Every structure is written in structure tokens, then in C-alpha cells.
């Protein structure tokens, strides 16, 4: 008997004695991503391709589908009274969506359309989301404090990939599960339960066009993958949509590497709505995620749109990466003495 996403959450909530609000919030993500995927599937047929000519807080030209996805998520989530604060990649400021914040307990952060550069060329794109409970010790009327928590405080996170099929992947901190949208009934059906990332994969994913800008330590690590030092041949895959590159890494193993570089000295990807939800899923699936110095989920954020380096992968690739970084730190310390 097929298990729908809603049925699965009810079961998960029972296991976790969680609050029914979470189910109601996640149903907002379900509704919005079904609407978004319908537009994505018709993108070449309806006037949803191309840009609106406006730029967002990242300085990126907003694509029509970015704006559609953003508005669809905001409208679907703001009617859920337990959500007090919403933050999006497309909005410079966070949105306070309840008059009386005292009655709300949750904040939600999302990237409505990840991989925007791939929209017009029909390559896989996605949506990411991350949910926090309002911390006990913060001023209810200081909404930024609802959001600026370490990723380890996420109570739910996940993403949706709009690819050959539409797949929703989520975790409530009790394993990772994936649901494929069955267009014939319009429901997300459980297709992968308790996903475990393969300990070792056979792909690395990195935009090597920036190699001249990456610190040599990352190039040396890449060389180890390319020259079979991990007793395995690694091929290269880089879609240019984080959700697509990570989804492959989750199911097939391997490593995704996006270090800081001269163009993005803090890193290319955003901590709150790209690295955090991906890292939450990776750790729940037995993988690891780091910024090269510490686990992504332990980074204390100080800005809604702050960027970070992101290295995420399976146990074998990440163990080698950490060993490599530690060795480099030691030899740096030795050379300084
Ligand atoms: P947005 O499209 O949401 O801005 O995301 C950024 C992103 O597209 C990631 O999905 C992807 O990993 C990265 O940028 C690719 O950037 P680049 O092509 O510069 O390497």
C-alpha cells in the first residue's frame, strides 16, 4: 500500500511525539512545491522563462520562476499561524507573518528556486527548506533571533528536486526519507525510506572552472580522488544546481566540494538556506558536511544571507578530506615555527 508524505509525517510525529503544527507547516511546503513543479514542467510553454530584470539581495538577476516560486511558498506558509517568521533567498529582509508573534513558535527559511542558471535550459532545479523552533530565551519580538540559530537546531529540513521526476527529501532528525510525486494522483509517495549515503561513492562534484582561485589544499585533495588514492576511480559530475548535485551524492555517494575562492572569499553558497538543510540531511544519512574548518551545523550564523564554503559527502571521502585538512594545518603550524 503506497504511503503518502502526510501519512509518513503523522507516523514520524507519533514516533517523535512532535507537535501537529509541524505536519501543518510541512503540508504548506507540499502544496507550494506541487504548484512550482507544475510551472517547471510547463516552463517552455507558458511565459515563465527568462528574467524579470530585477536583482535580488545576492545581486543576481531574478528569474520569473524564482519570483513565482518565492511568492507561492510565502503565500502557502504565511496562513499557517504557528509560523511567525519567514526568510527567503529572494527577500533581503525576513518577513514577520503574524501580527502577534507570541502565538507563533516557528521560523522557516528557504531557497525557493535553487539552480536558477539552469531554469531556461531545462536542467534539474530545486527548492530547499529549513525549520526552526523559536528559542525559549529570545525576545519574541526580535524575529532575527528566531532565525540566526546553528543548523543543529533545525527541527526539520529538506529539499525538492524538479528533475526527471519530482522528489521531496526530508528529515525530522530521525532518518532521511524521500517521496516521489505521482502526477496521476498528485501525491508524494514514499519511495526511499531511511536513506543511508553510501560510505564511498565514485563521483566528485566541483566547479573546476574556479581551480585557479581555489586554495591548493583543495586541488591536492582533488588530485588524490583523481589518481585513485582512495582505491577507487572517481568520475566528475557538476550540474550547477546544488540540490541536483547533492541528491546524486546522497543516493550514489561521493563528495560535493564548493570552497571559498577569490570571486567568493566567504564561499559561493548561502549558509541558512543552502548549506544548513543539505548538511542536516547529509548527517542524518550517515554523511558529513563541513566548511573546511568545522561542521556546517555548528556554524553560528550572524547574517541571514551569509555565505559559506560547503564540502559534503560520504564517510570515506569526508574522512580523507578531514585527515588531509588536519595534516595541512599541522604542516602549516610546523612551517610557521
Ligand atoms: P541559486 O541558483 O539559488 O542562486 O543557487 C546557487 C547555485 O546555483 C547552486 O545551486 C550551485 O551549486 C551554484 O550556484 C553554481 O554556481 P556556479 O555556476 O557559479 O559554480
CSV table of C-alpha atoms and ligand atoms in Angstrom, one decimal:
chain,number,residue,atom,x,y,z
A,1,UNK,CA,0.0,0.0,0.0
A,2,UNK,CA,1.5,3.4,-1.0
A,3,UNK,CA,2.5,5.7,1.9
A,4,UNK,CA,1.9,9.4,1.2
A,5,UNK,CA,4.1,12.1,2.7
A,6,UNK,CA,1.3,13.2,5.0
A,7,UNK,CA,0.8,9.7,6.3
A,8,UNK,CA,4.5,9.4,6.9
A,9,UNK,CA,4.7,12.6,8.9
A,10,UNK,CA,1.8,11.6,11.1
A,11,UNK,CA,3.7,8.4,11.8
A,12,UNK,CA,7.0,10.2,12.4
A,13,UNK,CA,5.3,12.7,14.7
A,14,UNK,CA,3.9,9.8,16.7
A,15,UNK,CA,7.4,8.4,17.0
A,16,UNK,CA,8.9,11.7,17.9
A,17,UNK,CA,5.8,12.9,20.0
A,18,UNK,CA,6.2,16.0,17.9
A,19,UNK,CA,3.7,18.8,17.6
A,20,UNK,CA,0.9,18.6,15.0
A,21,UNK,CA,1.9,22.1,13.8
A,22,UNK,CA,4.9,20.7,12.1
A,23,UNK,CA,2.7,18.5,9.9
A,24,UNK,CA,0.5,21.5,9.1
A,25,UNK,CA,3.7,23.5,8.2
A,26,UNK,CA,5.1,20.8,6.0
A,27,UNK,CA,1.8,20.5,4.2
A,28,UNK,CA,2.5,24.1,3.1
A,29,UNK,CA,5.7,23.0,1.6
A,30,UNK,CA,4.0,20.1,-0.1
A,31,UNK,CA,1.3,22.4,-1.6
A,32,UNK,CA,3.7,25.1,-2.8
A,33,UNK,CA,6.2,22.6,-4.4
A,34,UNK,CA,3.4,20.9,-6.2
A,35,UNK,CA,2.4,24.3,-7.7
A,36,UNK,CA,6.0,25.1,-8.5
A,37,UNK,CA,6.7,21.8,-10.2
A,38,UNK,CA,3.6,22.3,-12.4
A,39,UNK,CA,5.1,25.5,-13.7
A,40,UNK,CA,8.5,23.9,-14.1
A,41,UNK,CA,7.0,21.1,-16.2
A,42,UNK,CA,5.3,23.7,-18.4
A,43,UNK,CA,8.2,26.2,-18.3
A,44,UNK,CA,8.8,26.2,-22.1
A,45,UNK,CA,5.1,26.5,-22.9
A,46,UNK,CA,4.0,29.3,-20.6
A,47,UNK,CA,5.5,32.8,-20.0
A,48,UNK,CA,7.6,31.7,-17.0
A,49,UNK,CA,11.1,31.6,-18.6
A,50,UNK,CA,13.6,34.4,-18.6
A,51,UNK,CA,14.3,37.2,-16.1
A,52,UNK,CA,12.2,39.9,-14.7
A,53,UNK,CA,15.2,42.2,-14.9
A,54,UNK,CA,15.2,42.9,-11.2
A,55,UNK,CA,18.1,41.9,-9.0
A,56,UNK,CA,17.8,40.2,-5.6
A,57,UNK,CA,19.8,40.7,-2.4
A,58,UNK,CA,22.6,38.4,-3.9
A,59,UNK,CA,23.0,40.8,-6.8
A,60,UNK,CA,21.6,38.0,-9.1
A,61,UNK,CA,19.0,38.8,-11.8
A,62,UNK,CA,15.7,37.4,-10.6
A,63,UNK,CA,14.2,34.8,-13.0
A,64,UNK,CA,10.4,34.8,-13.4
A,65,UNK,CA,10.3,31.3,-11.9
A,66,UNK,CA,12.4,32.5,-8.9
A,67,UNK,CA,9.7,35.1,-8.1
A,68,UNK,CA,6.8,32.7,-8.8
A,69,UNK,CA,8.3,30.1,-6.5
A,70,UNK,CA,9.0,32.6,-3.8
A,71,UNK,CA,5.5,34.1,-3.8
A,72,UNK,CA,3.9,30.6,-3.9
A,73,UNK,CA,5.9,29.4,-0.8
A,74,UNK,CA,5.3,32.7,1.1
A,75,UNK,CA,1.5,32.6,0.4
A,76,UNK,CA,1.2,28.9,1.2
A,77,UNK,CA,3.2,29.2,4.5
A,78,UNK,CA,2.1,32.6,5.9
A,79,UNK,CA,-1.5,31.3,6.5
A,80,UNK,CA,-0.1,28.7,9.0
A,81,UNK,CA,-0.4,30.6,12.2
A,82,UNK,CA,2.3,28.7,14.0
A,83,UNK,CA,4.9,30.2,11.6
A,84,UNK,CA,5.9,33.6,12.8
A,85,UNK,CA,8.9,34.4,10.7
A,86,UNK,CA,9.8,33.6,7.1
A,87,UNK,CA,13.1,34.2,5.4
A,88,UNK,CA,13.9,33.6,1.7
A,89,UNK,CA,16.9,33.8,-0.6
A,90,UNK,CA,14.8,36.2,-2.7
A,91,UNK,CA,14.0,38.6,0.1
A,92,UNK,CA,16.6,40.9,1.6
A,93,UNK,CA,14.7,41.2,4.9
A,94,UNK,CA,12.9,38.5,6.8
A,95,UNK,CA,9.1,38.5,6.8
A,96,UNK,CA,7.1,38.7,10.1
A,97,UNK,CA,3.9,37.0,9.0
A,98,UNK,CA,1.8,37.0,12.2
A,99,UNK,CA,0.5,40.2,13.9
A,100,UNK,CA,1.0,38.7,17.4
A,101,UNK,CA,4.3,36.7,17.4
A,102,UNK,CA,3.6,35.4,20.9
A,103,UNK,CA,1.2,32.8,19.4
A,104,UNK,CA,3.7,31.6,16.9
A,105,UNK,CA,6.6,29.2,17.6
A,106,UNK,CA,8.3,28.5,14.3
A,107,UNK,CA,10.6,30.2,11.7
A,108,UNK,CA,11.1,28.8,8.2
A,109,UNK,CA,13.9,29.6,5.8
A,110,UNK,CA,14.0,28.6,2.2
A,111,UNK,CA,15.7,28.9,-1.3
A,112,UNK,CA,12.6,28.9,-3.5
A,113,UNK,CA,14.4,28.0,-6.6
A,114,UNK,CA,17.9,26.6,-6.4
A,115,UNK,CA,20.0,26.4,-9.6
A,116,UNK,CA,18.4,29.4,-11.3
A,117,UNK,CA,21.0,29.5,-14.0
A,118,UNK,CA,19.6,26.1,-15.2
A,119,UNK,CA,15.9,27.1,-15.4
A,120,UNK,CA,15.9,28.2,-19.1
A,121,UNK,CA,17.8,25.2,-20.2
A,122,UNK,CA,15.5,22.5,-18.7
A,123,UNK,CA,18.2,21.2,-16.3
A,124,UNK,CA,17.2,20.0,-12.8
A,125,UNK,CA,16.5,22.7,-10.3
A,126,UNK,CA,15.0,22.6,-6.8
A,127,UNK,CA,13.7,24.1,-3.6
A,128,UNK,CA,15.3,23.9,-0.1
A,129,UNK,CA,13.7,24.4,3.3
A,130,UNK,CA,14.8,24.6,6.9
A,131,UNK,CA,12.5,24.9,10.0
A,132,UNK,CA,13.5,26.2,13.5
A,133,UNK,CA,11.5,26.4,16.7
A,134,UNK,CA,11.6,29.9,18.4
A,135,UNK,CA,14.3,29.6,21.0
A,136,UNK,CA,13.0,29.8,24.6
A,137,UNK,CA,15.4,32.5,25.7
A,138,UNK,CA,14.9,35.1,23.0
A,139,UNK,CA,12.8,38.2,22.8
A,140,UNK,CA,9.6,37.1,20.9
A,141,UNK,CA,9.6,40.5,19.1
A,142,UNK,CA,13.2,40.1,17.9
A,143,UNK,CA,12.4,37.9,14.8
A,144,UNK,CA,16.0,37.7,13.6
A,145,UNK,CA,16.9,35.7,16.8
A,146,UNK,CA,14.3,33.1,15.7
A,147,UNK,CA,16.4,32.5,12.6
A,148,UNK,CA,20.0,33.1,13.5
A,149,UNK,CA,20.5,29.7,15.2
A,150,UNK,CA,23.1,27.0,14.4
A,151,UNK,CA,21.9,24.4,11.8
A,152,UNK,CA,22.0,21.8,14.6
A,153,UNK,CA,18.8,23.4,16.0
A,154,UNK,CA,16.8,22.7,12.8
A,155,UNK,CA,13.7,20.6,13.7
A,156,UNK,CA,13.0,19.8,10.1
A,157,UNK,CA,14.8,20.3,6.8
A,158,UNK,CA,14.9,19.1,3.3
A,159,UNK,CA,14.6,19.9,-0.4
A,160,UNK,CA,12.6,19.1,-3.5
A,161,UNK,CA,14.3,18.3,-6.8
A,162,UNK,CA,12.4,19.1,-10.1
A,163,UNK,CA,14.2,16.6,-12.4
A,164,UNK,CA,13.2,13.5,-14.3
A,165,UNK,CA,10.7,13.2,-11.5
A,166,UNK,CA,9.8,15.5,-8.6
A,167,UNK,CA,11.3,14.1,-5.4
A,168,UNK,CA,10.9,15.5,-1.9
A,169,UNK,CA,13.6,14.6,0.6
A,170,UNK,CA,13.2,15.5,4.3
A,171,UNK,CA,14.2,14.7,7.8
A,172,UNK,CA,12.8,15.5,11.3
A,173,UNK,CA,16.1,14.4,12.8
A,174,UNK,CA,15.0,10.7,12.7
A,175,UNK,CA,16.4,9.5,9.5
A,176,UNK,CA,16.1,10.7,5.9
A,177,UNK,CA,13.2,9.7,3.6
A,178,UNK,CA,12.3,10.5,0.0
A,179,UNK,CA,8.9,10.8,-1.7
A,180,UNK,CA,8.3,10.8,-5.5
A,181,UNK,CA,5.4,12.9,-6.8
A,182,UNK,CA,2.9,10.6,-8.6
A,183,UNK,CA,1.4,13.0,-11.1
A,184,UNK,CA,-1.5,10.6,-11.7
A,185,UNK,CA,-2.8,11.2,-8.1
A,186,UNK,CA,-0.9,14.4,-7.3
A,187,UNK,CA,0.6,12.9,-4.1
A,188,UNK,CA,4.2,12.5,-2.9
A,189,UNK,CA,4.6,8.7,-2.4
A,190,UNK,CA,7.3,7.2,-0.2
A,191,UNK,CA,10.0,5.7,-2.5
A,192,UNK,CA,13.2,5.7,-0.3
A,193,UNK,CA,12.9,5.1,3.5
A,194,UNK,CA,15.8,5.6,5.9
A,195,UNK,CA,18.3,6.6,3.2
A,196,UNK,CA,21.9,5.9,4.1
A,197,UNK,CA,24.6,7.7,2.0
A,198,UNK,CA,27.0,5.1,0.6
A,199,UNK,CA,30.2,5.2,2.7
A,200,UNK,CA,32.2,5.5,-0.6
A,201,UNK,CA,31.0,6.7,-4.0
A,202,UNK,CA,32.5,7.2,-7.4
A,203,UNK,CA,31.8,10.8,-8.2
A,204,UNK,CA,33.3,14.1,-7.2
A,205,UNK,CA,31.3,17.3,-7.9
A,206,UNK,CA,33.2,20.6,-8.1
A,207,UNK,CA,33.1,23.6,-10.5
A,208,UNK,CA,36.7,23.2,-11.6
A,209,UNK,CA,36.5,26.4,-13.7
A,210,UNK,CA,37.5,28.1,-10.4
A,211,UNK,CA,40.5,25.9,-9.8
A,212,UNK,CA,42.9,28.8,-10.3
A,213,UNK,CA,41.1,30.6,-7.5
A,214,UNK,CA,40.8,27.6,-5.0
A,215,UNK,CA,43.4,27.1,-2.3
A,216,UNK,CA,46.0,24.5,-3.3
A,217,UNK,CA,44.8,22.2,-0.5
A,218,UNK,CA,41.5,21.6,-2.3
A,219,UNK,CA,43.4,20.9,-5.6
A,220,UNK,CA,45.7,18.5,-3.8
A,221,UNK,CA,42.7,16.7,-2.3
A,222,UNK,CA,41.0,16.5,-5.7
A,223,UNK,CA,44.2,15.1,-7.2
A,224,UNK,CA,44.0,12.3,-4.6
A,225,UNK,CA,40.5,11.5,-5.8
A,226,UNK,CA,41.5,11.7,-9.5
A,227,UNK,CA,44.6,9.5,-9.0
A,228,UNK,CA,42.9,6.6,-7.2
A,229,UNK,CA,44.5,7.3,-3.8
A,230,UNK,CA,41.1,6.3,-2.3
A,231,UNK,CA,41.5,2.9,-4.0
A,232,UNK,CA,38.7,3.8,-6.5
A,233,UNK,CA,38.3,5.6,-9.8
A,234,UNK,CA,36.3,8.9,-9.4
A,235,UNK,CA,34.4,10.5,-12.3
A,236,UNK,CA,33.3,14.1,-12.3
A,237,UNK,CA,29.7,15.4,-12.2
A,238,UNK,CA,28.7,19.1,-11.8
A,239,UNK,CA,25.1,20.1,-12.7
A,240,UNK,CA,25.4,23.6,-11.3
A,241,UNK,CA,22.2,23.1,-9.1
A,242,UNK,CA,23.2,22.3,-5.6
A,243,UNK,CA,20.1,20.2,-4.9
A,244,UNK,CA,20.8,18.1,-8.0
A,245,UNK,CA,24.5,17.6,-7.2
A,246,UNK,CA,23.7,16.8,-3.6
A,247,UNK,CA,20.8,14.5,-4.4
A,248,UNK,CA,23.1,12.4,-6.6
A,249,UNK,CA,25.7,12.4,-3.8
A,250,UNK,CA,23.1,11.3,-1.2
A,251,UNK,CA,22.0,8.3,-3.4
A,252,UNK,CA,25.2,7.4,-5.1
A,253,UNK,CA,27.8,8.6,-2.6
A,254,UNK,CA,30.9,10.6,-3.4
A,255,UNK,CA,31.7,14.2,-2.5
A,256,UNK,CA,30.5,17.8,-3.4
A,257,UNK,CA,33.1,20.5,-2.9
A,258,UNK,CA,32.5,24.2,-3.2
A,259,UNK,CA,35.3,26.0,-1.3
A,260,UNK,CA,35.8,29.7,-0.9
A,261,UNK,CA,37.7,31.4,-3.8
A,262,UNK,CA,38.7,34.8,-5.0
A,263,UNK,CA,35.3,35.6,-6.5
A,264,UNK,CA,33.5,34.4,-3.3
A,265,UNK,CA,36.0,34.8,-0.4
A,266,UNK,CA,33.3,33.6,2.1
A,267,UNK,CA,32.2,30.8,-0.2
A,268,UNK,CA,29.6,30.7,-3.0
A,269,UNK,CA,26.7,29.1,-1.3
A,270,UNK,CA,24.4,30.5,1.4
A,271,UNK,CA,24.6,29.0,4.9
A,272,UNK,CA,21.0,29.4,6.1
A,273,UNK,CA,19.0,28.1,3.1
A,274,UNK,CA,21.5,26.0,1.1
A,275,UNK,CA,24.3,24.6,3.3
A,276,UNK,CA,22.2,24.0,6.6
A,277,UNK,CA,19.3,21.9,5.1
A,278,UNK,CA,21.8,19.9,3.0
A,279,UNK,CA,24.1,19.3,5.9
A,280,UNK,CA,21.1,18.3,8.1
A,281,UNK,CA,20.1,15.6,5.5
A,282,UNK,CA,23.7,14.5,5.0
A,283,UNK,CA,24.4,13.9,8.7
A,284,UNK,CA,21.1,12.1,9.1
A,285,UNK,CA,22.1,9.8,6.2
A,286,UNK,CA,25.5,9.0,7.7
A,287,UNK,CA,27.5,11.5,5.7
A,288,UNK,CA,29.2,14.7,6.8
A,289,UNK,CA,29.2,18.4,5.8
A,290,UNK,CA,31.9,20.9,6.6
A,291,UNK,CA,33.2,24.4,5.7
A,292,UNK,CA,36.7,23.1,5.7
A,293,UNK,CA,37.2,24.0,9.4
A,294,UNK,CA,34.1,22.9,11.3
A,295,UNK,CA,30.8,21.0,10.7
A,296,UNK,CA,28.3,23.2,8.8
A,297,UNK,CA,25.7,22.5,11.5
A,298,UNK,CA,27.9,24.1,14.2
A,299,UNK,CA,28.4,27.4,12.4
A,300,UNK,CA,26.8,30.2,14.5
A,301,UNK,CA,25.2,32.5,11.8
A,302,UNK,CA,25.4,36.3,12.1
A,303,UNK,CA,23.7,37.2,8.9
A,304,UNK,CA,20.6,35.9,7.1
A,305,UNK,CA,22.3,35.7,3.7
A,306,UNK,CA,25.9,34.9,4.8
A,307,UNK,CA,27.9,32.6,2.5
A,308,UNK,CA,30.0,29.6,3.4
A,309,UNK,CA,32.3,27.0,1.8
A,310,UNK,CA,30.5,23.6,1.6
A,311,UNK,CA,32.1,20.2,1.4
A,312,UNK,CA,29.6,17.4,1.8
A,313,UNK,CA,29.9,13.7,1.2
A,314,UNK,CA,30.1,10.1,2.3
A,315,UNK,CA,32.1,8.8,5.3
A,316,UNK,CA,35.2,7.6,3.3
A,317,UNK,CA,35.6,10.8,1.2
A,318,UNK,CA,35.0,13.1,4.2
A,319,UNK,CA,37.3,11.2,6.5
A,320,UNK,CA,40.1,11.5,3.9
A,321,UNK,CA,39.2,15.2,3.5
A,322,UNK,CA,39.4,15.9,7.3
A,323,UNK,CA,42.7,13.9,7.5
A,324,UNK,CA,44.0,16.0,4.7
A,325,UNK,CA,42.9,19.3,6.2
A,326,UNK,CA,44.4,18.4,9.6
A,327,UNK,CA,47.7,17.3,8.0
A,328,UNK,CA,47.8,20.6,6.1
A,329,UNK,CA,47.1,22.6,9.3
A,330,UNK,CA,49.9,20.7,11.1
A,331,UNK,CA,52.5,21.3,8.4
A,332,UNK,CA,51.4,25.0,8.3
A,333,UNK,CA,51.9,25.2,12.1
A,334,UNK,CA,55.3,23.5,11.8
A,335,UNK,CA,56.4,25.8,8.9
A,336,UNK,CA,55.4,28.9,11.0
A,337,UNK,CA,57.6,27.8,14.0
B,1,LIG,P1,20.8,29.9,-6.7
B,1,LIG,O1,20.6,29.5,-8.1
B,1,LIG,O2,19.7,29.6,-5.8
B,1,LIG,O3,21.3,31.3,-6.6
B,1,LIG,O4,22.0,28.9,-6.2
B,1,LIG,C1,23.2,28.9,-6.4
B,1,LIG,C2,23.8,27.9,-7.3
B,1,LIG,O5,23.0,27.8,-8.5
B,1,LIG,C3,23.8,26.5,-6.7
B,1,LIG,O6,22.7,25.7,-6.9
B,1,LIG,C4,25.0,25.9,-7.4
B,1,LIG,O7,25.7,24.9,-6.7
B,1,LIG,C5,25.9,27.1,-7.7
B,1,LIG,O8,25.1,28.2,-7.6
B,1,LIG,C6,26.6,27.0,-9.0
B,1,LIG,O9,27.3,28.2,-9.1
B,1,LIG,P2,28.5,28.4,-10.2
B,1,LIG,O10,27.8,28.0,-11.5
B,1,LIG,O11,28.9,29.8,-10.1
B,1,LIG,O12,29.5,27.4,-9.8
